[in-house]
Coordinates of C-alpha atoms in Angstrom, one line a residue:
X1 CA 166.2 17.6 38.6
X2 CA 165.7 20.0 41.5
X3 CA 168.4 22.3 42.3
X4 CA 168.0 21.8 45.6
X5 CA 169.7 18.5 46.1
X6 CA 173.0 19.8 46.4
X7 CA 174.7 20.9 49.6
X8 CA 177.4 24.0 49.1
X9 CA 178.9 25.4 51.8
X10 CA 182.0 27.5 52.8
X11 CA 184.3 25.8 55.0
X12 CA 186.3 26.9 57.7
X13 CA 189.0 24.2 58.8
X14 CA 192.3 24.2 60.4
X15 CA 194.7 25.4 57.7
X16 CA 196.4 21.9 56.2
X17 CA 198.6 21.2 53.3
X18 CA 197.0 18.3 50.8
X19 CA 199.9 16.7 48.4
X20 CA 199.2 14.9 45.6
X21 CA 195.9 12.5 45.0
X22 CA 196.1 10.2 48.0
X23 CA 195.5 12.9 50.6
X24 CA 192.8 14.5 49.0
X25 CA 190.8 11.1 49.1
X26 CA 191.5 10.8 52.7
X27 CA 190.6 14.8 53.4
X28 CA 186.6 14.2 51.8
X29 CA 184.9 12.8 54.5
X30 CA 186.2 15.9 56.7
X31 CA 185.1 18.0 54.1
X32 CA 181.7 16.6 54.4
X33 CA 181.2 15.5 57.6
X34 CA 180.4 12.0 56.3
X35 CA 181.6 9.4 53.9
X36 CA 179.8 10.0 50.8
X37 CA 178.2 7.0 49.1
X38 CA 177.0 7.6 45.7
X39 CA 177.8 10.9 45.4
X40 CA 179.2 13.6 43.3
X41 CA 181.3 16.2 45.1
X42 CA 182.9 19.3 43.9
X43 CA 185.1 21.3 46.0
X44 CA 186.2 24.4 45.3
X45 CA 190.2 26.3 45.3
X46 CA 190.6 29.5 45.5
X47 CA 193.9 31.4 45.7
X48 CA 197.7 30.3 44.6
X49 CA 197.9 27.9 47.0
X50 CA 194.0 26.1 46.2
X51 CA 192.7 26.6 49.5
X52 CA 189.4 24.7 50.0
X53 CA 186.4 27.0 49.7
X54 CA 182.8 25.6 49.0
X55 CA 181.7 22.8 47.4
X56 CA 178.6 20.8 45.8
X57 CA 177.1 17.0 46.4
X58 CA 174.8 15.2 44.8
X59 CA 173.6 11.7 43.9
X60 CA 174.9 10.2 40.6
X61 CA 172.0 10.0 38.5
X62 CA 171.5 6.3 37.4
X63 CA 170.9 7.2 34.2
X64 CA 174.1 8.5 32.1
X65 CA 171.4 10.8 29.5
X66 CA 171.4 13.1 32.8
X67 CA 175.4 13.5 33.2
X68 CA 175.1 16.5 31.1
X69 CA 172.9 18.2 32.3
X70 CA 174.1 17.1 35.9
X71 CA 177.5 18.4 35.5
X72 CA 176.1 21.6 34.0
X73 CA 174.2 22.2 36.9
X74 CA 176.7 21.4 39.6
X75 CA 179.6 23.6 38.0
X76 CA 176.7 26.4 37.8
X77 CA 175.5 26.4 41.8
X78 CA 179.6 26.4 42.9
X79 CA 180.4 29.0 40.8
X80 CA 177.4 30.8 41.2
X81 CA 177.6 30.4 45.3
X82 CA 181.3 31.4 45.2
X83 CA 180.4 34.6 43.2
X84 CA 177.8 35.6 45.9
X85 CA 180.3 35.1 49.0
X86 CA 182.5 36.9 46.6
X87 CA 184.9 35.2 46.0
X88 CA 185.2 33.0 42.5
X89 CA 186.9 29.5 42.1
X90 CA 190.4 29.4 40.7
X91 CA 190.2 26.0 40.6
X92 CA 187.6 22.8 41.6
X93 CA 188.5 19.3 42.7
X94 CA 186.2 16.8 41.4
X95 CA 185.1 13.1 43.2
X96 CA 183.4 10.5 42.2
X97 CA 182.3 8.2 44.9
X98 CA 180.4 5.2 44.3
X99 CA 180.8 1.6 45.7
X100 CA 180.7 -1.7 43.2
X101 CA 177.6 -3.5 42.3
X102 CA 177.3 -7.1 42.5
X103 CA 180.3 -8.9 40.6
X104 CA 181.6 -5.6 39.4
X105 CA 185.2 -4.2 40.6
X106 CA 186.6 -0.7 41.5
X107 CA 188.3 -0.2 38.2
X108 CA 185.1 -0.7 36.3
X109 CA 183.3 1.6 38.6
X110 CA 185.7 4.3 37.5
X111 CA 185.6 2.9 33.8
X112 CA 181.9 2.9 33.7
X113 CA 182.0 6.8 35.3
X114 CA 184.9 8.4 33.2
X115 CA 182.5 9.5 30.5
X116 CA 180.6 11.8 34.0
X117 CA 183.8 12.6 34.8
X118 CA 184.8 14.0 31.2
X119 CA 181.3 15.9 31.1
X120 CA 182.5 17.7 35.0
X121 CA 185.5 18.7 33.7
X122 CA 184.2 20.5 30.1
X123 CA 181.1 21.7 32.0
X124 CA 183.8 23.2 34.7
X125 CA 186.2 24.4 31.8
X126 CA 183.1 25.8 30.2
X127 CA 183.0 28.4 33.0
X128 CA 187.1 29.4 32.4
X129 CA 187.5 27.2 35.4
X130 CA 189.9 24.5 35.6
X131 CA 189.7 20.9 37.0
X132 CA 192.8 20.3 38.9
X133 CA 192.2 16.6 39.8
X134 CA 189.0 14.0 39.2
X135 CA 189.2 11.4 41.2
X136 CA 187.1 8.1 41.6
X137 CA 186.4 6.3 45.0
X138 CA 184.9 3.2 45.3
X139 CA 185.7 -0.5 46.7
X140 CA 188.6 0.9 49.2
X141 CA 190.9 2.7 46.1
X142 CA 191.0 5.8 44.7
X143 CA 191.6 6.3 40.9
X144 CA 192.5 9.5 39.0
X145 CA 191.2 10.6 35.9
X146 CA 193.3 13.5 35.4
X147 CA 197.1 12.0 36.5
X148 CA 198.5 9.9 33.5
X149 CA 201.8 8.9 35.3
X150 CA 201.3 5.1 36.5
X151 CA 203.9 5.1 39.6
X152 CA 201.7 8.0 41.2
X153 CA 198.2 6.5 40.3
X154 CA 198.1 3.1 39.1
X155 CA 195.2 2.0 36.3
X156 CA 194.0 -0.2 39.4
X157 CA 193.6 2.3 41.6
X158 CA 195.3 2.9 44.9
X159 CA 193.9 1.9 48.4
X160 CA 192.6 4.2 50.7
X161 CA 194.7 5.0 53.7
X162 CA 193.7 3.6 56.9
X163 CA 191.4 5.4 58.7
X164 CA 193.1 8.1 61.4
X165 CA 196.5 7.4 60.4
X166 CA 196.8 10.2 58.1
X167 CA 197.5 14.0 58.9
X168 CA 194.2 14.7 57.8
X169 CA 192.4 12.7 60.7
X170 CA 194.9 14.3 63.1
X171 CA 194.4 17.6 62.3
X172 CA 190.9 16.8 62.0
X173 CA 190.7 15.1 65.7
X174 CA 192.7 18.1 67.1
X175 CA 190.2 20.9 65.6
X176 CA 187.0 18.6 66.8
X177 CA 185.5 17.6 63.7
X178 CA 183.5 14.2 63.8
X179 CA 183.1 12.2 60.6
X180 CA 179.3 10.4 61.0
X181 CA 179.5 7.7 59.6
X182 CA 178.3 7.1 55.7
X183 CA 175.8 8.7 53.8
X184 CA 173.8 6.0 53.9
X185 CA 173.7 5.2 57.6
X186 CA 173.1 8.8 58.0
X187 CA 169.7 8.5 56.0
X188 CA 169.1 5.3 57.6
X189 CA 168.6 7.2 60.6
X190 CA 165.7 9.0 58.9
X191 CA 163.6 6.0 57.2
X192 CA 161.0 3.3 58.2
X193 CA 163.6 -0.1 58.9
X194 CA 160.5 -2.0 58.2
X195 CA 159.3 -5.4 60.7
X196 CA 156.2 -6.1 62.1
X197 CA 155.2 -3.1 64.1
X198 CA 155.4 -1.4 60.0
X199 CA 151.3 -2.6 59.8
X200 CA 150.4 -1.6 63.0
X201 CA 152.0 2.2 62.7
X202 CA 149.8 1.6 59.4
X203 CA 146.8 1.4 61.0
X204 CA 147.2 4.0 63.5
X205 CA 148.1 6.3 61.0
X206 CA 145.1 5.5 58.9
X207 CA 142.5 5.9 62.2
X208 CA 144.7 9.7 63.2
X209 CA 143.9 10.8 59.3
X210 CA 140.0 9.8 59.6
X211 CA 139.7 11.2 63.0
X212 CA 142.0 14.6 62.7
X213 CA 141.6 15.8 59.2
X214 CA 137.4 16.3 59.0
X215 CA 138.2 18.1 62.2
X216 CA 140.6 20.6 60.3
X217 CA 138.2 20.3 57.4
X218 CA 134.6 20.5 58.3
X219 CA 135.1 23.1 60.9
X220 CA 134.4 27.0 60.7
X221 CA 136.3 29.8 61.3
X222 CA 139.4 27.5 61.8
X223 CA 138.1 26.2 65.4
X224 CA 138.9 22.6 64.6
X225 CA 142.1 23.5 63.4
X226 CA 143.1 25.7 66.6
X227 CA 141.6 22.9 68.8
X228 CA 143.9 20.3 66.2
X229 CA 147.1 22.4 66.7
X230 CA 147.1 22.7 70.5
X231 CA 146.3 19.3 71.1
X232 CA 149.3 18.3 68.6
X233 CA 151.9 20.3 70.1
X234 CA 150.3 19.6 74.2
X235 CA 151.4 16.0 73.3
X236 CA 154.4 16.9 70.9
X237 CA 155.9 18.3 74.5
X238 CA 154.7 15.5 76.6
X239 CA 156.8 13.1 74.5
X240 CA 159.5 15.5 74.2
X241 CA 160.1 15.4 78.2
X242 CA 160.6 12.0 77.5
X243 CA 163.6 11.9 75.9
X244 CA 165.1 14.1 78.6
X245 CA 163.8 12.2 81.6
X246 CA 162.6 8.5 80.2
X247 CA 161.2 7.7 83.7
X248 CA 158.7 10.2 83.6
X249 CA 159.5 11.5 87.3
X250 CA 160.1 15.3 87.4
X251 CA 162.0 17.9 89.8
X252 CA 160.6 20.6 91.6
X253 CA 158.0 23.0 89.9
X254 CA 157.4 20.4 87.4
X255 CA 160.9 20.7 86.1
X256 CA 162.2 17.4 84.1
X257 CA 165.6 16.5 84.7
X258 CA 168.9 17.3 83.3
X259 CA 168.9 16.2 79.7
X260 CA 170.8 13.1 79.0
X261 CA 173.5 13.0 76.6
X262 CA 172.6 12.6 73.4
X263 CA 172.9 8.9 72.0
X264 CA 174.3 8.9 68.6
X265 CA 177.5 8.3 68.3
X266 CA 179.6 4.3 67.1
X267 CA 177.7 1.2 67.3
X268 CA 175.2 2.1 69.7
X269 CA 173.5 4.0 66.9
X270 CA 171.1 1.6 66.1
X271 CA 170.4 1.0 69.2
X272 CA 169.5 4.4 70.8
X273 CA 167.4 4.7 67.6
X274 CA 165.3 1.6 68.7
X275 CA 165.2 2.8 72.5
X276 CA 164.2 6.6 71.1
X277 CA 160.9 4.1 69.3
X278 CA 160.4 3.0 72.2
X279 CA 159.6 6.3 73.8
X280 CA 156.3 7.0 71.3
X281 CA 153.5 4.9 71.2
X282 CA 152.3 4.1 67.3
X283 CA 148.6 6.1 67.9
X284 CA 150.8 8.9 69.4
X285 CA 153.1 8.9 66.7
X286 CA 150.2 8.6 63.8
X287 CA 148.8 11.7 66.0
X288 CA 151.8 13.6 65.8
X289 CA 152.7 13.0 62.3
X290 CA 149.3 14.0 60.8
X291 CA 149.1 17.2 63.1
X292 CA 152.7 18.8 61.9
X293 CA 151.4 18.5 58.6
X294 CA 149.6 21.4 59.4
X295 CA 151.9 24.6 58.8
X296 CA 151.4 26.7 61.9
X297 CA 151.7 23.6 64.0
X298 CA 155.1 22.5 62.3
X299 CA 156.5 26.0 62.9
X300 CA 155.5 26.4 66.5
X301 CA 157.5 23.0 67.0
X302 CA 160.4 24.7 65.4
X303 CA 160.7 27.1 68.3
X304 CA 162.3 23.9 69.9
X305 CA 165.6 24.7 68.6
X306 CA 168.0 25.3 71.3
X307 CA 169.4 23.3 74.9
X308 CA 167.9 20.1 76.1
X309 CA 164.5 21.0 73.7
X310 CA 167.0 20.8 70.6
X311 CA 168.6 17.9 71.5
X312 CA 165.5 16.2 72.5
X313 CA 163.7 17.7 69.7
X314 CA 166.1 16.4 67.0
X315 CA 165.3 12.5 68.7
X316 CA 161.8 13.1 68.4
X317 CA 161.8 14.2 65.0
X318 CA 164.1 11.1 63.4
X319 CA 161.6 9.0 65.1
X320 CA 158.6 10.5 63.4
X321 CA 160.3 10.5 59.7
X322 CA 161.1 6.5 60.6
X323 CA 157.2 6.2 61.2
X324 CA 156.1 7.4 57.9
X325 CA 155.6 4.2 57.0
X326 CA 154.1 3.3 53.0
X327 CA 152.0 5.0 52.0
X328 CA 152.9 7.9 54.4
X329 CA 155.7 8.5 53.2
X330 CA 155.4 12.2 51.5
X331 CA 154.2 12.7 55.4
X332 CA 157.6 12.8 56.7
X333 CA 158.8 16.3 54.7
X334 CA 157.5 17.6 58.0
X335 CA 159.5 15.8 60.4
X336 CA 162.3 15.6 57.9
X337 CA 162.2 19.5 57.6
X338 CA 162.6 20.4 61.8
X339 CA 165.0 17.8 62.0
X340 CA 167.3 19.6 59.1
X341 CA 166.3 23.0 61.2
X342 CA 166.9 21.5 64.8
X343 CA 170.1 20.1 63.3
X344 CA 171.4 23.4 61.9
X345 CA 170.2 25.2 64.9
X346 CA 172.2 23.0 66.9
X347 CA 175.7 23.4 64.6
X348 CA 175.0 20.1 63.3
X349 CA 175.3 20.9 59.5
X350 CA 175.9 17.6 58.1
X351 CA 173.1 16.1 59.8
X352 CA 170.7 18.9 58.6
X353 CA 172.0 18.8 55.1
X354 CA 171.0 15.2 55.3
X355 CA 167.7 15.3 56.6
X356 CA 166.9 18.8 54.8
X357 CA 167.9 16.5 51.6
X358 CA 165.4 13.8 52.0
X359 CA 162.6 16.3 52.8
X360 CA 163.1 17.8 50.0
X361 CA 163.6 13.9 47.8
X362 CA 160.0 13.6 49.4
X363 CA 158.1 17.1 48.2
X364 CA 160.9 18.9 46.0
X365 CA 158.2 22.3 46.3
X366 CA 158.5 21.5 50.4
X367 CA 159.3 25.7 50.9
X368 CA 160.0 25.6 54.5
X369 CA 162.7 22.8 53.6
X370 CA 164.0 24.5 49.9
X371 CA 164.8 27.6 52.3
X372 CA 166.5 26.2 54.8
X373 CA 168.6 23.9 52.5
X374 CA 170.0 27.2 50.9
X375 CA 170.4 28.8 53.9
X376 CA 172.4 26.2 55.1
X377 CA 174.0 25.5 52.1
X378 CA 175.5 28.8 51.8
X379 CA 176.9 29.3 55.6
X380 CA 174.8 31.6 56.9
X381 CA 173.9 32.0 60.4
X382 CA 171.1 30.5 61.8
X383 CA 170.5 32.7 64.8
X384 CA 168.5 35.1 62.7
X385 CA 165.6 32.4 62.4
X386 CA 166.3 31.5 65.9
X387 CA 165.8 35.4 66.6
X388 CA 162.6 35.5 64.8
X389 CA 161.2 32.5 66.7
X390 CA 161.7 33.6 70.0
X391 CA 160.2 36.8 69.0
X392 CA 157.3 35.4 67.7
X393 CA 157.2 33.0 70.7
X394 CA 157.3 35.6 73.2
X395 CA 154.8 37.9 72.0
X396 CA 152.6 35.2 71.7
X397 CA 153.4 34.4 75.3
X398 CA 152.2 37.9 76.2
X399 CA 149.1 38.3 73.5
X400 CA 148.3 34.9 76.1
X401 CA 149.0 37.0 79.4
X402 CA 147.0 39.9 77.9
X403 CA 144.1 38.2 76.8
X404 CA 143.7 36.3 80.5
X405 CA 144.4 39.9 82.4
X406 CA 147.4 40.4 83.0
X407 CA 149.6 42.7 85.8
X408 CA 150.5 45.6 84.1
X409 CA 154.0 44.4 84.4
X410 CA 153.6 41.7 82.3
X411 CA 151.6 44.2 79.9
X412 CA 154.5 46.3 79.9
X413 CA 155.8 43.3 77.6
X414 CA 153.5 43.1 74.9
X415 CA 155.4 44.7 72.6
X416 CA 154.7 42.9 69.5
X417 CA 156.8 44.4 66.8
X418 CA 155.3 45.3 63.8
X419 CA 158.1 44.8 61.5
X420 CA 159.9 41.9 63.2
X421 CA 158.7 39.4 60.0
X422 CA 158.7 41.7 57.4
X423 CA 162.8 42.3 58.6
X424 CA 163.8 39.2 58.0
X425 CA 161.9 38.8 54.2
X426 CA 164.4 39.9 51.4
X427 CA 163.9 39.7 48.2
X428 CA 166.0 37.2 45.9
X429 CA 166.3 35.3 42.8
X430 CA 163.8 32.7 41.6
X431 CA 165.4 29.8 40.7
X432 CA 163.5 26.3 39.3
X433 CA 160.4 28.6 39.5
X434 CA 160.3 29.6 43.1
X435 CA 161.2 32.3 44.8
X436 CA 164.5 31.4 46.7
X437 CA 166.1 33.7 49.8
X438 CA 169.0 34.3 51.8
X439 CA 168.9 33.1 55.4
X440 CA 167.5 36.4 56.6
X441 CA 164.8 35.9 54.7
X442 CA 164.0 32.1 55.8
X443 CA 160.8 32.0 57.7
X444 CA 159.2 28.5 58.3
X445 CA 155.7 29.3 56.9
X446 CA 156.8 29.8 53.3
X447 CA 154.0 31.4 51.4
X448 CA 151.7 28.4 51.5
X449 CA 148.3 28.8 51.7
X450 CA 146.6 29.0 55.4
X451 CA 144.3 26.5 55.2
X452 CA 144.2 22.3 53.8
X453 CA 143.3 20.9 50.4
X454 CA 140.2 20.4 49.6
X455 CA 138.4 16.7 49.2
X456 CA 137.8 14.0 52.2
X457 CA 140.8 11.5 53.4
X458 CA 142.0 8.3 52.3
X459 CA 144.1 5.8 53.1
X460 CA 147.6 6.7 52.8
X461 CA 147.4 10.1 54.0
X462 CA 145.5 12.2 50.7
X463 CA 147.4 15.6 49.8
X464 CA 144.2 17.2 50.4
X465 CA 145.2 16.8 54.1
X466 CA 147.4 18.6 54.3
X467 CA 147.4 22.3 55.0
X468 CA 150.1 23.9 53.2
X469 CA 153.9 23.7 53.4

């Protein structure tokens, strides 16, 4: 298992007084952001009155021979993360979320799980750290594994209460926090739905690998590549306008119009998705998707992070994960990736945790993605990668303006900083074998090599295509 997939995080949250079982089952999604489906959640308390501090997610593993070590490794990363913010659980809150298979109920859902739970709270109590409560969600009820008095929790569970009726939701509504949905429809957002255009973005994708890859391959002295990379990102911003303006018109100076709201939200979902597919052609697409496989090209798109270029940005990128279709599919670690960034960038966390997730359920070595992930995942601020992509961005700009003669007023500017990258690398631990950093240290090209995999392309996108991570 890779200890990436799990999300931690420290939360800040109107202050709120949770009694008894029933209201921490209704306070998870806003913990989250989301509804978690098949999940595992531990949430840390800290101090005599268990305020919430950071927690832990993670699929339930199908198989109960990985419970164990499961458990072991969840209780490790929230203990572990609350000892580098400084501050160490008291106490963790455990949940078990999963919904009922065909013909099964709720209770045996929670029967079939008790023996997880058990291992959570030894693992937990292995580390002098108690479990307070265990509960199990799933069909509409909650069940508690840790509460033996029947009035208060029933051995058929309890049902949920309805949604924004609680104090939770209130407080919740008040302060500004959105729950998105489930954890599902959330991932939905990021993967191929399948139909008949699937064969056709097939082919297009197969023809883009043939035609762009020899060109990164077979050249010298990285020409093709260059040539590659500008092309990508010329159209990468020409289909980026689009989601701004869809009509194509533009202002004065070449100016698009004002960005349009973003489209995301109730049960117009699915349908924004389908009209942002509309926006990109399948060759354009196929183009796009083989061309951010290349590392300097993925982390020049990344500099679209903020304003209308983030929100448009974060569009673009869903729709290129959802055309990685089969084979593709280890393709969309790219997209996936600077959608988790754009995401984060943008203060949507829950979003990037999901997409930063799935990159890394694609290409668990994805560095670019493992690094952001635990960026994220332990609250940091992302303006210091912001900081080092406009720096990088502008002195490029001016390397550009010196290299075509420049006024001396625009040489003036060409102050490229020596130690701007080496700043923001710090040394950290290793963990699962590579080298893992705070968010100072995050820097999308990772220590990939600089140029592709050897060997010629084939159908379904061959590794050897692409040029690092």
């Amino acid at each position: 298992m890779n200890a990436n997939h799990h999300e931690s995080s420290d939360l800040s949250r109107p202050r709120i007084t949770l009694r008894g079982p029933a209201e921490l089952a209704d306070a998870l999604p806003f913990v989250l952001g989301f509804h978690p489906t098949d999940s595992v959640v531990l949430v840390a308390l800290h101090g005599e009155h268990g305020r919430f501090g950071g927690r832990v997610r993670l699929g339930i593993p199908r198989s109960p021979r990985e419970w164990a070590s499961t458990a072991d490794h969840l209780a490790e990363c929230l203990v572990e993360g609350g000892e580098r913010s400084g501050s160490r659980p008291d106490g963790i809150v455990v949940f078990l979320c999963q919904d009922p298979a065909a013909g099964e109920t709720g209770r045996r859902v929670m029967e079939r799980l008790r023996p997880f739970a058990q291992r959570l709270r030894t693992a937990c109590g292995a580390l002098d750290i108690p479990v307070y409560e265990a509960l199990c969600i799933s069909d509409g009820l909650y069940f508690s594994y840790c509460c033996p008095d029947a009035r208060c929790c029933p051995p058929d569970g309890t049902p949920l209460a309805l949604s924004g009726t609680t104090v939770m939701a209130a407080t919740a509504a008040y302060a500004g926090v959105q729950v998105r949905g489930s954890l599902r429809d959330m991932e939905r957002r990021f993967q191929p739905s399948g139909g008949p255009r699937e064969e056709e973005q097939r082919t297009a994708l197969d023809a883009s690998a043939a035609e762009i890859v020899p060109r990164i391959l077979e050249s010298a002295e990285d020409e093709g590549r260059a040539e590659v990379r500008e092309t990508t990102l010329r159209l990468a911003r020409a289909v980026l306008r689009r989601f701004v303006n869809p009509t194509g018109e533009t202002g004065r100076a070449g100016r698009t119009a004002a960005p349009t709201a973003p489209r995301t939200s109730g049960a117009s979902t699915a349908e924004s998705d389908a009209a942002d597919d509309a926006l990109v052609g399948t060759g354009e697409a196929a183009a796009l998707i083989i061309g951010l496989q290349d590392r300097a090209t993925r982390d020049r798109a990344a500099e679209w992070m903020e304003g209308w270029e983030g929100t448009a940005a974060l569009r673009l990128w869903r729709v290129l994960a959802r055309r990685c279709v089969a084979p593709y599919q280890e393709h969309a670690a790219a997209p996936l990736t600077l959608a988790g960034w754009t995401a984060w960038s943008t203060g949507d966390e829950p979003t990037a945790r999901v997409a930063l997730g799935l990159a890394l359920d694609i290409d668990p070595e994805y560095v670019f993605a493992r690094l952001l992930h635990q960026a994220c995942n332990e609250g940091l601020d992302p303006e210091s990668l912001r900081s080092c992509l406009r720096t990088e961005r502008d002195s490029r700009l001016a390397s550009d303006q010196a290299a075509s003669g420049p006024a001396p007023r625009a040489r003036m500017r060409v102050a490229r900083p020596e130690s701007s990258r080496q700043t923001l690398r710090k040394p950290g631990r290793r963990t699962g074998g590579a080298e893992r950093r705070s968010s100072a240290g995050v820097r999308p090209g990772g220590p990939a090599a600089s140029k592709p995999g050897s060997g010629s392309p084939r159908h379904g996108g061959h590794r050897g295509s692409r040029s690092g991570r």
